[in-house]
């Protein structure tokens, strides 16, 4: 075990998580909590013990991610068999940029079917229940997984480095995007504009409202970045569009400071 690599990865993964989740938390849950309350998807806030639980499990997840990635990148019996390459010129800039949308599709597909499997009644309580304790998620829930689920989540790294050529910066940039979108998905607020869910582009993109419904109701809306598989396989919630419109058409005077609708 290369402990230097482990601690370097832990520092990188941890700093990204804490910085991005903290920004989201400070803006939406502290500084502008009352001013933006009417925009909150679920009109209530998690309890302090929920935040603590989410942070604790997120720390465990980051340790798992750091352990697995360190082994993949440095272990002498694994690294030589991966598709990781050093010089961008080996495959050219065209492939370099083309790899990102390929990675997005691969990860979204991996996540959708892995996610649905974890909702099987014989698996859910042992693996996925920890994440679903956040029925009203906050930014801190982004990595709030049971350690077993954390190992499953980081499995996408193996898919990447044993299938398509991967430059180190592919992984650095992609996993940065992943945590950004993960924090957004658990933010509890919708950042996309009104009508986004129905336009030609937005109808295929996962949103914070879509994922928030999954946490609230446990069924449907299994996608990560996209809604391709949810729409194709009929697992998108029927009330998704209605919910999106309801949240995005609220006005400040409709919700009081207690989170109660006044109109």
Tab-separated table of C-alpha atoms in Angstrom:
chain	number	residue	atom	x	y	z
A	1	UNK	CA	0.000	0.000	0.000
A	2	UNK	CA	1.393	3.394	-1.043
A	3	UNK	CA	0.373	5.550	1.912
A	4	UNK	CA	1.726	8.738	0.369
A	5	UNK	CA	-0.637	8.256	-2.569
A	6	UNK	CA	-3.472	7.448	-0.172
A	7	UNK	CA	-3.051	10.657	1.816
A	8	UNK	CA	-2.617	12.742	-1.338
A	9	UNK	CA	-5.839	11.323	-2.767
A	10	UNK	CA	-7.637	11.825	0.540
A	11	UNK	CA	-6.523	15.453	0.600
A	12	UNK	CA	-7.674	16.036	-2.978
A	13	UNK	CA	-11.036	14.264	-2.612
A	14	UNK	CA	-11.705	15.735	0.824
A	15	UNK	CA	-10.841	19.323	-0.107
A	16	UNK	CA	-13.170	19.187	-3.103
A	17	UNK	CA	-16.043	17.760	-1.085
A	18	UNK	CA	-15.723	20.107	1.882
A	19	UNK	CA	-15.165	23.223	-0.227
A	20	UNK	CA	-18.075	22.650	-2.612
A	21	UNK	CA	-20.517	21.336	0.002
A	22	UNK	CA	-19.581	24.176	2.356
A	23	UNK	CA	-20.201	26.806	-0.332
A	24	UNK	CA	-23.641	25.337	-1.049
A	25	UNK	CA	-24.437	25.003	2.645
A	26	UNK	CA	-23.361	28.536	3.569
A	27	UNK	CA	-25.249	30.157	0.712
A	28	UNK	CA	-28.509	28.240	0.888
A	29	UNK	CA	-28.679	27.038	4.489
A	30	UNK	CA	-27.052	29.892	6.428
A	31	UNK	CA	-26.533	33.264	4.735
A	32	UNK	CA	-29.663	33.348	2.567
A	33	UNK	CA	-31.694	30.739	4.450
A	34	UNK	CA	-34.742	32.964	4.994
A	35	UNK	CA	-34.465	35.047	1.833
A	36	UNK	CA	-34.391	31.992	-0.434
A	37	UNK	CA	-36.654	29.761	1.651
A	38	UNK	CA	-39.469	29.932	-0.907
A	39	UNK	CA	-37.122	28.337	-3.454
A	40	UNK	CA	-36.325	25.307	-1.328
A	41	UNK	CA	-37.648	22.127	-2.948
A	42	UNK	CA	-38.894	20.659	0.342
A	43	UNK	CA	-40.131	23.456	2.574
A	44	UNK	CA	-38.196	22.425	5.656
A	45	UNK	CA	-34.570	22.001	6.658
A	46	UNK	CA	-32.749	18.880	7.873
A	47	UNK	CA	-31.919	18.623	11.558
A	48	UNK	CA	-28.409	19.180	12.885
A	49	UNK	CA	-28.032	15.448	13.519
A	50	UNK	CA	-28.777	14.870	9.824
A	51	UNK	CA	-25.899	17.122	8.805
A	52	UNK	CA	-23.586	15.323	11.241
A	53	UNK	CA	-24.604	11.900	9.910
A	54	UNK	CA	-24.103	12.998	6.305
A	55	UNK	CA	-20.645	14.407	7.030
A	56	UNK	CA	-19.576	11.323	8.995
A	57	UNK	CA	-20.563	8.889	6.251
A	58	UNK	CA	-19.082	11.190	3.622
A	59	UNK	CA	-15.725	11.039	5.422
A	60	UNK	CA	-15.891	7.229	5.394
A	61	UNK	CA	-16.743	7.339	1.688
A	62	UNK	CA	-13.781	9.577	0.928
A	63	UNK	CA	-11.484	7.185	2.754
A	64	UNK	CA	-12.816	4.307	0.632
A	65	UNK	CA	-12.398	6.354	-2.559
A	66	UNK	CA	-8.848	7.268	-1.549
A	67	UNK	CA	-7.942	3.681	-0.746
A	68	UNK	CA	-9.275	2.249	-4.004
A	69	UNK	CA	-7.849	4.965	-6.230
A	70	UNK	CA	-4.432	4.711	-4.560
A	71	UNK	CA	-4.310	0.961	-5.200
A	72	UNK	CA	-5.378	1.353	-8.820
A	73	UNK	CA	-2.873	4.101	-9.553
A	74	UNK	CA	0.168	2.713	-7.705
A	75	UNK	CA	-0.075	-1.039	-7.117
A	76	UNK	CA	2.474	-2.885	-9.218
A	77	UNK	CA	0.091	-5.733	-10.053
A	78	UNK	CA	-2.717	-3.417	-11.203
A	79	UNK	CA	-1.363	-0.185	-12.668
A	80	UNK	CA	0.508	-1.843	-15.602
A	81	UNK	CA	-2.719	-3.466	-16.795
A	82	UNK	CA	-4.766	-0.271	-16.858
A	83	UNK	CA	-5.359	1.938	-19.889
A	84	UNK	CA	-3.839	4.993	-18.175
A	85	UNK	CA	-1.447	6.864	-20.468
A	86	UNK	CA	0.979	9.729	-19.767
A	87	UNK	CA	1.248	11.870	-22.888
A	88	UNK	CA	-1.842	13.441	-24.474
A	89	UNK	CA	-0.119	13.136	-27.832
A	90	UNK	CA	-0.385	9.343	-27.643
A	91	UNK	CA	-4.063	9.555	-28.616
A	92	UNK	CA	-4.284	13.197	-29.667
A	93	UNK	CA	-6.393	16.129	-28.575
A	94	UNK	CA	-9.472	14.991	-30.501
A	95	UNK	CA	-9.704	11.816	-28.442
A	96	UNK	CA	-8.781	13.700	-25.287
A	97	UNK	CA	-11.880	15.910	-25.510
A	98	UNK	CA	-14.113	13.194	-26.984
A	99	UNK	CA	-13.426	10.999	-23.962
A	100	UNK	CA	-15.368	13.272	-21.600
A	101	UNK	CA	-18.852	12.755	-23.088
A	102	UNK	CA	-18.044	9.047	-23.375
A	103	UNK	CA	-17.167	8.980	-19.691
A	104	UNK	CA	-20.384	10.820	-18.822
A	105	UNK	CA	-22.469	8.253	-20.673
A	106	UNK	CA	-20.530	5.352	-19.162
A	107	UNK	CA	-20.871	6.661	-15.624
A	108	UNK	CA	-24.536	7.540	-16.022
A	109	UNK	CA	-25.273	4.042	-17.355
A	110	UNK	CA	-23.221	2.371	-14.622
A	111	UNK	CA	-24.913	4.445	-11.952
A	112	UNK	CA	-28.470	3.940	-13.222
A	113	UNK	CA	-28.361	0.145	-13.236
A	114	UNK	CA	-26.237	-0.101	-10.088
A	115	UNK	CA	-28.650	2.301	-8.366
A	116	UNK	CA	-31.726	0.326	-9.367
A	117	UNK	CA	-30.090	-2.878	-8.165
A	118	UNK	CA	-29.372	-1.312	-4.768
A	119	UNK	CA	-33.084	-0.585	-4.434
A	120	UNK	CA	-33.880	-4.302	-4.564
A	121	UNK	CA	-35.653	-5.210	-1.340
A	122	UNK	CA	-33.028	-7.823	-0.436
A	123	UNK	CA	-30.167	-5.342	-0.809
A	124	UNK	CA	-31.539	-1.923	0.061
A	125	UNK	CA	-31.393	-2.064	3.873
A	126	UNK	CA	-27.819	-3.376	3.915
A	127	UNK	CA	-26.303	-1.060	1.331
A	128	UNK	CA	-28.361	1.923	0.225
A	129	UNK	CA	-30.435	2.805	3.294
A	130	UNK	CA	-27.719	5.043	4.740
A	131	UNK	CA	-27.946	7.370	1.758
A	132	UNK	CA	-31.738	7.373	1.928
A	133	UNK	CA	-31.757	8.423	5.552
A	134	UNK	CA	-31.395	11.833	3.932
A	135	UNK	CA	-35.035	12.073	2.876
A	136	UNK	CA	-34.533	15.834	2.691
A	137	UNK	CA	-30.902	15.968	1.524
A	138	UNK	CA	-28.425	18.766	2.060
A	139	UNK	CA	-25.144	19.414	0.185
A	140	UNK	CA	-23.391	17.284	2.809
A	141	UNK	CA	-25.288	14.211	1.537
A	142	UNK	CA	-23.273	14.150	-1.688
A	143	UNK	CA	-20.988	11.369	-0.424
A	144	UNK	CA	-23.134	10.051	2.427
A	145	UNK	CA	-22.894	6.338	1.597
A	146	UNK	CA	-22.566	3.119	3.523
A	147	UNK	CA	-18.944	1.896	3.078
A	148	UNK	CA	-20.182	-1.012	0.950
A	149	UNK	CA	-21.998	1.408	-1.331
A	150	UNK	CA	-18.880	3.577	-1.440
A	151	UNK	CA	-16.932	0.619	-2.874
A	152	UNK	CA	-19.695	0.085	-5.434
A	153	UNK	CA	-19.745	3.780	-6.349
A	154	UNK	CA	-15.992	3.922	-6.954
A	155	UNK	CA	-16.342	0.862	-9.168
A	156	UNK	CA	-16.746	3.256	-12.085
A	157	UNK	CA	-13.001	3.913	-11.788
A	158	UNK	CA	-12.320	0.287	-12.737
A	159	UNK	CA	-14.715	0.579	-15.666
A	160	UNK	CA	-12.841	3.626	-16.919
A	161	UNK	CA	-9.251	2.407	-16.548
A	162	UNK	CA	-9.884	-1.081	-17.943
A	163	UNK	CA	-11.946	-0.126	-20.995
A	164	UNK	CA	-10.923	3.130	-22.684
A	165	UNK	CA	-7.622	5.058	-22.731
A	166	UNK	CA	-7.469	7.365	-19.710
A	167	UNK	CA	-5.128	10.283	-19.210
A	168	UNK	CA	-4.611	11.258	-15.571
A	169	UNK	CA	-6.237	14.629	-16.194
A	170	UNK	CA	-9.325	12.892	-17.597
A	171	UNK	CA	-9.905	11.452	-14.162
A	172	UNK	CA	-9.007	14.617	-12.261
A	173	UNK	CA	-11.389	16.762	-14.309
A	174	UNK	CA	-14.176	14.204	-14.525
A	175	UNK	CA	-14.306	13.466	-10.803
A	176	UNK	CA	-14.261	17.193	-10.073
A	177	UNK	CA	-17.327	17.550	-12.291
A	178	UNK	CA	-18.883	14.549	-10.552
A	179	UNK	CA	-18.701	16.095	-7.080
A	180	UNK	CA	-19.932	19.459	-8.403
A	181	UNK	CA	-22.995	17.804	-9.917
A	182	UNK	CA	-23.439	15.583	-6.876
A	183	UNK	CA	-23.529	18.589	-4.544
A	184	UNK	CA	-25.999	20.296	-6.879
A	185	UNK	CA	-28.172	17.163	-6.990
A	186	UNK	CA	-28.394	17.139	-3.178
A	187	UNK	CA	-28.540	20.906	-2.761
A	188	UNK	CA	-32.250	21.025	-1.961
A	189	UNK	CA	-32.658	23.917	-4.397
A	190	UNK	CA	-33.122	23.980	-8.155
A	191	UNK	CA	-30.594	26.041	-10.121
A	192	UNK	CA	-31.905	25.385	-13.627
A	193	UNK	CA	-34.464	27.917	-14.919
A	194	UNK	CA	-38.206	27.542	-15.212
A	195	UNK	CA	-39.193	25.353	-18.173
A	196	UNK	CA	-35.781	23.666	-18.356
A	197	UNK	CA	-37.351	20.254	-17.707
A	198	UNK	CA	-39.416	20.436	-20.897
A	199	UNK	CA	-37.112	21.977	-23.483
A	200	UNK	CA	-35.346	19.826	-26.080
A	201	UNK	CA	-32.146	19.691	-24.032
A	202	UNK	CA	-33.303	19.898	-20.432
A	203	UNK	CA	-35.774	17.025	-20.674
A	204	UNK	CA	-32.789	14.665	-20.865
A	205	UNK	CA	-30.799	16.262	-18.024
A	206	UNK	CA	-31.085	15.235	-14.386
A	207	UNK	CA	-32.020	18.047	-12.024
A	208	UNK	CA	-31.916	18.723	-8.311
A	209	UNK	CA	-35.708	18.481	-8.176
A	210	UNK	CA	-35.627	15.120	-9.919
A	211	UNK	CA	-33.093	13.667	-7.486
A	212	UNK	CA	-34.763	15.309	-4.506
A	213	UNK	CA	-37.951	13.428	-5.397
A	214	UNK	CA	-35.965	10.208	-5.377
A	215	UNK	CA	-34.780	10.926	-1.836
A	216	UNK	CA	-38.241	11.936	-0.685
A	217	UNK	CA	-40.203	9.031	-2.190
A	218	UNK	CA	-37.475	6.345	-2.696
A	219	UNK	CA	-38.917	5.183	-6.046
A	220	UNK	CA	-38.235	6.391	-9.567
A	221	UNK	CA	-35.704	8.934	-10.875
A	222	UNK	CA	-32.611	6.730	-10.716
A	223	UNK	CA	-30.355	8.670	-13.090
A	224	UNK	CA	-27.202	10.608	-12.253
A	225	UNK	CA	-26.393	13.154	-14.969
A	226	UNK	CA	-29.069	12.329	-17.526
A	227	UNK	CA	-32.637	11.093	-17.738
A	228	UNK	CA	-32.096	8.854	-20.774
A	229	UNK	CA	-32.497	5.578	-18.945
A	230	UNK	CA	-35.299	6.835	-16.708
A	231	UNK	CA	-37.328	7.954	-19.723
A	232	UNK	CA	-36.508	4.932	-21.895
A	233	UNK	CA	-37.255	2.391	-19.161
A	234	UNK	CA	-40.226	4.233	-17.700
A	235	UNK	CA	-38.785	4.918	-14.243
A	236	UNK	CA	-39.143	8.688	-14.222
A	237	UNK	CA	-41.805	9.816	-11.772
A	238	UNK	CA	-45.053	10.900	-13.400
A	239	UNK	CA	-45.228	13.962	-11.166
A	240	UNK	CA	-41.711	15.183	-12.006
A	241	UNK	CA	-42.739	17.893	-14.491
A	242	UNK	CA	-45.557	19.072	-12.232
A	243	UNK	CA	-43.179	19.276	-9.285
A	244	UNK	CA	-40.569	21.153	-11.307
A	245	UNK	CA	-43.126	23.731	-12.432
A	246	UNK	CA	-44.536	24.128	-8.900
A	247	UNK	CA	-41.110	24.805	-7.394
A	248	UNK	CA	-39.998	27.192	-10.123
A	249	UNK	CA	-43.195	29.284	-10.090
A	250	UNK	CA	-43.235	30.027	-6.351
A	251	UNK	CA	-43.118	33.636	-5.240
A	252	UNK	CA	-41.378	35.013	-2.127
A	253	UNK	CA	-44.622	36.011	-0.410
A	254	UNK	CA	-46.126	32.520	-0.785
A	255	UNK	CA	-43.937	31.008	1.945
A	256	UNK	CA	-43.465	32.439	5.431
A	257	UNK	CA	-40.360	32.092	7.616
A	258	UNK	CA	-41.735	28.889	9.112
A	259	UNK	CA	-41.840	27.294	5.704
A	260	UNK	CA	-45.640	27.396	5.523
A	261	UNK	CA	-47.411	28.269	2.299
A	262	UNK	CA	-49.529	31.404	2.746
A	263	UNK	CA	-51.431	31.328	-0.544
